[in-house]
Coordinates of C-alpha atoms in Angstrom, one line a residue:
M248 CA 208.9 90.3 132.9
T249 CA 208.6 86.8 131.8
L250 CA 209.1 84.9 128.6
A251 CA 206.1 83.1 126.4
V252 CA 206.3 81.1 123.3
R253 CA 203.7 82.6 121.0
Y254 CA 201.6 81.7 117.8
T255 CA 201.8 84.8 115.7
A256 CA 200.7 83.4 112.2
A257 CA 200.6 80.1 110.2
R258 CA 204.0 78.2 110.8
T259 CA 205.4 81.2 112.8
L260 CA 206.4 81.1 116.4
D261 CA 208.2 83.5 118.5
T262 CA 209.6 83.8 122.0
A263 CA 208.7 87.2 123.6
P264 CA 208.2 88.9 126.8
A265 CA 204.8 88.4 128.6
E266 CA 202.9 90.5 131.1
T267 CA 202.3 88.7 134.5
S268 CA 199.1 89.9 136.4
S269 CA 198.4 89.0 139.8
P270 CA 195.8 86.3 140.4
G271 CA 192.4 87.5 141.0
P272 CA 189.8 86.0 142.9
G273 CA 189.6 82.2 142.5
E274 CA 192.7 82.4 140.3
V275 CA 196.2 81.0 141.1
E276 CA 199.6 81.9 139.7
L277 CA 201.8 79.0 138.5
A278 CA 205.2 78.6 137.4
P279 CA 205.1 76.1 134.6
A280 CA 208.1 73.5 134.8
Y281 CA 207.5 71.6 131.8
V282 CA 205.0 71.8 128.8
G283 CA 204.4 69.1 126.2
I284 CA 204.0 69.8 122.6
C285 CA 201.0 67.8 121.3
G286 CA 199.3 67.2 118.1
T287 CA 196.8 70.0 118.6
D288 CA 199.8 72.4 119.3
L289 CA 201.0 71.3 115.7
H290 CA 197.4 72.0 114.2
I291 CA 197.6 75.3 115.6
F292 CA 201.3 75.8 114.2
H293 CA 199.9 74.9 110.7
G294 CA 197.2 77.6 110.7
D295 CA 194.3 74.9 110.9
M296 CA 192.8 76.5 113.8
D297 CA 192.8 80.2 113.2
A298 CA 189.0 80.2 113.7
R299 CA 189.6 79.7 117.4
V300 CA 193.1 81.1 118.1
S301 CA 193.7 84.6 118.4
A302 CA 197.1 85.7 117.6
P303 CA 199.4 86.3 119.2
A304 CA 198.5 83.2 121.4
V305 CA 200.6 81.6 124.0
L306 CA 200.4 77.7 123.3
G307 CA 200.5 74.7 125.5
H308 CA 198.3 72.5 127.8
E309 CA 200.3 69.6 128.7
M310 CA 202.2 70.7 131.7
S311 CA 203.4 70.4 135.2
G312 CA 204.7 73.1 137.7
R313 CA 204.2 74.8 141.0
V314 CA 202.0 77.2 142.7
V315 CA 203.7 80.6 143.0
R316 CA 200.7 82.9 144.4
V317 CA 197.1 82.4 145.2
G318 CA 194.4 85.1 144.7
P319 CA 191.4 86.0 147.0
D320 CA 189.1 83.3 148.1
V321 CA 191.4 80.3 147.1
E322 CA 191.6 77.7 149.6
G323 CA 193.5 74.4 149.8
W324 CA 196.7 75.6 147.7
R325 CA 199.8 77.4 148.9
P326 CA 203.1 78.4 147.1
G327 CA 205.4 75.5 146.2
D328 CA 202.4 72.9 145.7
A329 CA 203.1 70.6 142.6
V330 CA 200.3 70.8 140.4
T331 CA 199.0 70.1 136.9
V332 CA 195.9 71.7 135.2
M333 CA 193.1 70.2 133.7
P334 CA 192.7 73.0 130.9
L335 CA 188.8 73.2 130.6
R336 CA 186.8 75.9 131.5
W337 CA 183.0 75.3 131.1
D338 CA 180.0 77.6 131.4
G339 CA 177.9 75.4 133.7
T340 CA 174.6 76.5 131.9
C341 CA 174.6 75.0 128.5
P342 CA 172.6 71.6 127.6
A343 CA 175.9 69.6 127.7
C344 CA 176.8 70.8 131.1
A345 CA 173.2 70.5 132.4
S346 CA 173.2 66.8 131.3
G347 CA 176.4 66.1 133.2
H348 CA 178.7 66.4 130.3
R349 CA 180.5 69.7 131.2
H350 CA 184.0 68.6 129.6
I351 CA 182.4 68.9 126.4
C352 CA 180.4 72.2 126.9
Q353 CA 179.0 73.8 124.1
N354 CA 180.6 76.9 124.8
L355 CA 184.1 75.3 126.3
D356 CA 187.2 77.2 127.0
F357 CA 189.9 74.9 126.3
I358 CA 192.8 76.8 127.9
G359 CA 195.7 76.8 125.6
I360 CA 193.6 77.0 122.5
D361 CA 190.8 79.3 123.2
S362 CA 192.8 81.4 126.0
P363 CA 196.5 81.6 126.8
G364 CA 198.4 78.5 127.5
A365 CA 201.1 77.0 129.7
M366 CA 204.1 77.7 127.5
Q367 CA 205.4 80.6 129.4
Q368 CA 207.2 81.4 132.6
R369 CA 204.4 82.4 134.7
W370 CA 200.6 81.3 134.1
T371 CA 197.5 82.4 135.8
V372 CA 194.5 79.9 135.6
P373 CA 191.4 79.3 137.7
A374 CA 192.0 77.4 140.9
A375 CA 189.3 74.9 140.0
T376 CA 191.5 73.6 137.0
L377 CA 194.4 72.6 139.3
V378 CA 195.3 68.8 140.1
R379 CA 197.4 68.1 142.9
L380 CA 200.7 66.0 142.1
P381 CA 202.5 63.6 144.5
G382 CA 205.8 65.0 145.8
S383 CA 207.6 61.9 144.7
L384 CA 206.5 62.5 141.0
A385 CA 209.2 64.2 139.1
L386 CA 207.8 67.4 137.2
D387 CA 209.2 66.2 133.7
R388 CA 207.2 63.0 134.0
A389 CA 204.2 64.7 135.3
A390 CA 204.1 66.7 132.0
L391 CA 202.5 63.5 130.6
V392 CA 199.5 63.3 132.9
E393 CA 197.4 65.4 130.6
P394 CA 197.8 62.9 127.7
T395 CA 197.5 60.1 129.9
A396 CA 194.1 61.5 130.9
V397 CA 193.2 61.5 127.4
A398 CA 193.9 57.8 127.1
V399 CA 192.1 56.9 130.4
H400 CA 188.9 58.7 128.9
D401 CA 189.3 56.9 125.6
V402 CA 189.6 53.5 127.2
G403 CA 186.6 54.3 129.5
R404 CA 184.5 55.6 126.7
A405 CA 185.2 52.2 124.6
E406 CA 184.3 50.1 127.8
V407 CA 187.5 48.0 127.7
R408 CA 187.2 45.0 129.8
E409 CA 189.6 42.6 131.1
G410 CA 190.5 39.7 128.6
E411 CA 189.2 41.6 125.4
R412 CA 191.4 41.8 122.2
V413 CA 192.2 45.6 121.7
V414 CA 193.8 46.8 118.3
V415 CA 195.3 50.7 118.5
V416 CA 195.6 52.1 114.9
G417 CA 198.4 54.6 115.3
G418 CA 201.4 54.4 117.7
G419 CA 202.2 57.9 118.3
P420 CA 202.2 59.4 122.0
V421 CA 198.5 59.1 122.6
G422 CA 198.1 55.5 121.0
V423 CA 200.9 54.0 122.9
L424 CA 199.3 55.7 126.2
I425 CA 195.8 54.1 125.2
A426 CA 197.7 50.7 124.4
L427 CA 199.5 50.9 128.1
V428 CA 196.1 52.0 129.7
A429 CA 194.0 49.1 128.0
R430 CA 196.8 46.8 129.0
A431 CA 196.4 48.0 132.6
A432 CA 192.7 47.1 132.3
G433 CA 193.4 43.5 131.3
A434 CA 193.1 43.7 127.7
E435 CA 195.3 42.1 125.2
V436 CA 196.8 44.8 123.0
R437 CA 198.2 45.1 119.5
V438 CA 199.6 48.5 118.1
V439 CA 199.5 49.3 114.2
E440 CA 202.0 51.7 113.3
L441 CA 204.0 52.8 110.3
S442 CA 207.1 54.3 112.0
T443 CA 209.9 52.0 112.6
H444 CA 211.0 54.2 115.6
R445 CA 207.7 54.2 117.1
R446 CA 207.1 50.4 116.8
L447 CA 210.4 49.8 118.5
L448 CA 209.7 52.0 121.4
A449 CA 206.2 50.3 122.0
E450 CA 207.9 46.9 121.6
E451 CA 210.4 48.0 124.3
L452 CA 207.4 48.8 126.6
G453 CA 206.1 45.2 126.1
L454 CA 203.5 45.8 123.4
T455 CA 203.2 43.7 120.0
T456 CA 203.0 46.1 116.9
W457 CA 202.3 45.5 113.3
D458 CA 203.6 47.6 110.5
P459 CA 200.5 47.9 108.0
A460 CA 203.1 48.6 105.1
A461 CA 204.5 45.1 105.6
D462 CA 201.9 43.2 107.5
D463 CA 198.3 42.1 106.4
V464 CA 196.7 43.6 109.5
P465 CA 193.2 42.1 109.3
E466 CA 194.5 38.7 108.4
A467 CA 196.9 39.0 111.5
V468 CA 193.9 40.0 113.5
R469 CA 192.0 36.9 112.2
Q470 CA 194.8 34.6 113.2
W471 CA 195.1 36.3 116.8
T472 CA 191.6 36.0 117.5
G473 CA 190.9 32.5 116.0
G474 CA 188.4 34.3 113.4
A475 CA 186.5 36.4 115.8
G476 CA 188.0 39.8 115.4
A477 CA 188.9 42.2 117.7
D478 CA 186.5 43.4 120.6
V479 CA 187.8 47.1 120.5
A480 CA 189.8 49.2 117.8
F481 CA 190.9 52.7 118.5
E482 CA 191.5 55.1 115.6
V483 CA 194.3 57.3 116.7
S484 CA 196.1 57.8 113.3
G485 CA 193.9 60.6 111.6
A486 CA 194.5 58.9 108.2
A487 CA 191.8 57.6 106.0
G488 CA 193.6 54.1 105.8
G489 CA 193.5 54.0 109.5
V490 CA 189.8 54.3 109.6
G491 CA 189.4 51.4 107.0
T492 CA 191.8 49.2 109.1
A493 CA 189.9 50.1 112.4
V494 CA 186.7 49.1 111.1
E495 CA 187.9 45.9 109.4
V496 CA 189.5 44.4 112.4
L497 CA 186.5 44.6 114.5
G498 CA 184.4 41.3 115.3
V499 CA 180.8 40.9 115.8
R500 CA 179.5 43.8 118.1
G501 CA 183.0 45.5 118.3
R502 CA 183.5 49.0 119.4
L503 CA 185.3 51.4 117.2
C504 CA 186.5 54.3 119.3
L505 CA 187.3 57.5 117.4
V506 CA 190.1 59.5 119.0
A507 CA 192.0 61.2 116.3
I508 CA 190.7 64.6 114.9
H509 CA 190.1 64.0 111.1
P510 CA 189.9 67.7 109.3
R511 CA 187.9 66.3 106.6
P512 CA 185.2 63.5 106.2
R513 CA 186.1 60.1 105.7
E514 CA 184.7 57.2 103.9
V515 CA 183.6 54.5 106.1
N516 CA 182.2 50.8 105.3
L517 CA 178.8 51.1 106.9
H518 CA 178.0 47.8 105.5
R519 CA 180.4 46.4 108.0
F520 CA 178.7 48.3 110.8
F521 CA 175.3 46.8 109.6
W522 CA 176.7 43.3 109.0
R523 CA 178.5 42.8 112.3
E524 CA 176.4 45.2 114.2
L525 CA 179.4 47.5 115.3
T526 CA 179.4 50.6 117.6
L527 CA 181.1 53.8 116.8
V528 CA 181.9 55.9 119.8
G529 CA 183.6 59.3 120.0
A530 CA 186.1 60.3 122.7
R531 CA 187.0 63.8 123.3
L532 CA 189.1 65.4 126.3
Y533 CA 188.5 64.2 130.1
D534 CA 187.0 64.7 133.4
R535 CA 188.5 65.1 136.7
P536 CA 188.3 61.4 137.5
D537 CA 190.2 60.7 134.2
F538 CA 192.8 63.2 135.5
E539 CA 193.2 61.8 138.8
R540 CA 193.4 58.2 137.3
A541 CA 196.1 59.4 135.1
V542 CA 198.1 61.0 138.0
T543 CA 198.3 57.4 139.6
L544 CA 199.2 55.5 136.4
V545 CA 202.0 58.0 135.9
A546 CA 203.3 58.2 139.5
D547 CA 203.2 54.4 140.1
G548 CA 204.9 53.7 136.8
T549 CA 202.1 52.0 134.9
I550 CA 202.8 54.7 132.4
P551 CA 206.7 54.8 132.0
A552 CA 206.4 58.7 131.0
E553 CA 210.4 58.9 131.1
R554 CA 210.5 56.4 128.2
L555 CA 208.2 58.4 126.0
I556 CA 210.3 61.8 126.4
S557 CA 212.4 61.9 123.3
K558 CA 213.9 65.4 124.2
V559 CA 213.6 68.3 126.4
V560 CA 214.4 71.8 125.1
P561 CA 214.4 75.2 126.8
L562 CA 211.7 77.6 126.2
T563 CA 213.8 79.7 123.8
E564 CA 214.3 76.7 121.4
A565 CA 210.6 75.8 121.4
P566 CA 209.7 77.1 118.0
A567 CA 212.4 75.0 116.4
A568 CA 211.1 72.0 118.3
F569 CA 207.8 72.3 116.6
G570 CA 209.7 71.6 113.3
A571 CA 211.5 68.8 114.7
L572 CA 208.3 67.1 115.8
E573 CA 206.6 68.0 112.2
A574 CA 209.5 66.2 110.5
G575 CA 208.6 63.0 112.6
G576 CA 211.6 60.6 112.4
D577 CA 213.0 59.5 115.9
V578 CA 210.7 61.7 118.0
M579 CA 207.9 60.8 120.3
K580 CA 207.3 63.5 123.0
I581 CA 209.1 66.9 123.2
L582 CA 209.0 68.9 126.4
V583 CA 209.6 72.5 126.7
D584 CA 211.5 73.4 129.8
C585 CA 210.2 76.8 131.1
G586 CA 213.2 77.0 133.7
N587 CA 210.9 76.3 136.8
D588 CA 211.9 73.0 138.1
T589 CA 212.6 74.1 141.5
T590 CA 210.9 73.5 144.9
G591 CA 211.3 77.4 145.5
A592 CA 209.6 78.4 142.3

């Protein structure tokens, strides 16, 4: 019998025993080492995703760990291999899959939302979801590969190019990761963030920040760009004001990449889109090349994952950690230690 963190009702989590079954054909049993708590997990915690989540539900999809057992017909994996999981299971038959966009399959099973996630001591997943980790990469840092893959996909969707001016609205974990990935692509980047703690952390990573409560961000962009406006803006805040800022800072034919999940419709200045011939692109999830690129960026230190980890808590303290994240303050990324960070797991 192993332990798992479960969502049981709105704002209610517990840590309870979980059954472990042998991996079937095409499946692999993993020993999760670390699991990150992300914004989607908080949405589930708040009860906002009850239409998709069947309680009791095991949460978590940002993870690292090791292979324990492989099922029949699984090749290329063996016990002890260090892995992360791209938590997507698509049907392969819907129109999205048929057009080559299986990561946004119209019947997508997002593992950790639509089916049991990684916040448990043993976890069985399809072998096709595994992504290999280099042996030199510490497993706590590797837990940030999944959100880094999100950032890689976002920067790719926005087609960020070397020398472009990029504004990231929202300096939480994904916003900072987008800024770092865009910088690695050769862009000049500015981060807009209300939280003093998050601005200071971004600045320690070499990023320039603006406080929208104190700075006139559109005017700052005009001065920075010589009046041209930004080439790309990422809306990562999830706030109505963030949408307005992201639209206003863009120059002629600028691109707005929508990353945050907005639970309700927002007012958008469409005249600005008309007047400056702006482009809006959505960015959701990732595909395998994004994940593989993310592994490289975390492993080579381009993404200083250790600087983004605020706290590591044991599995039994995970429910309390959700409250700490919700409260904000001096917290960026909290990892749950599942107790499996050993080579012999």
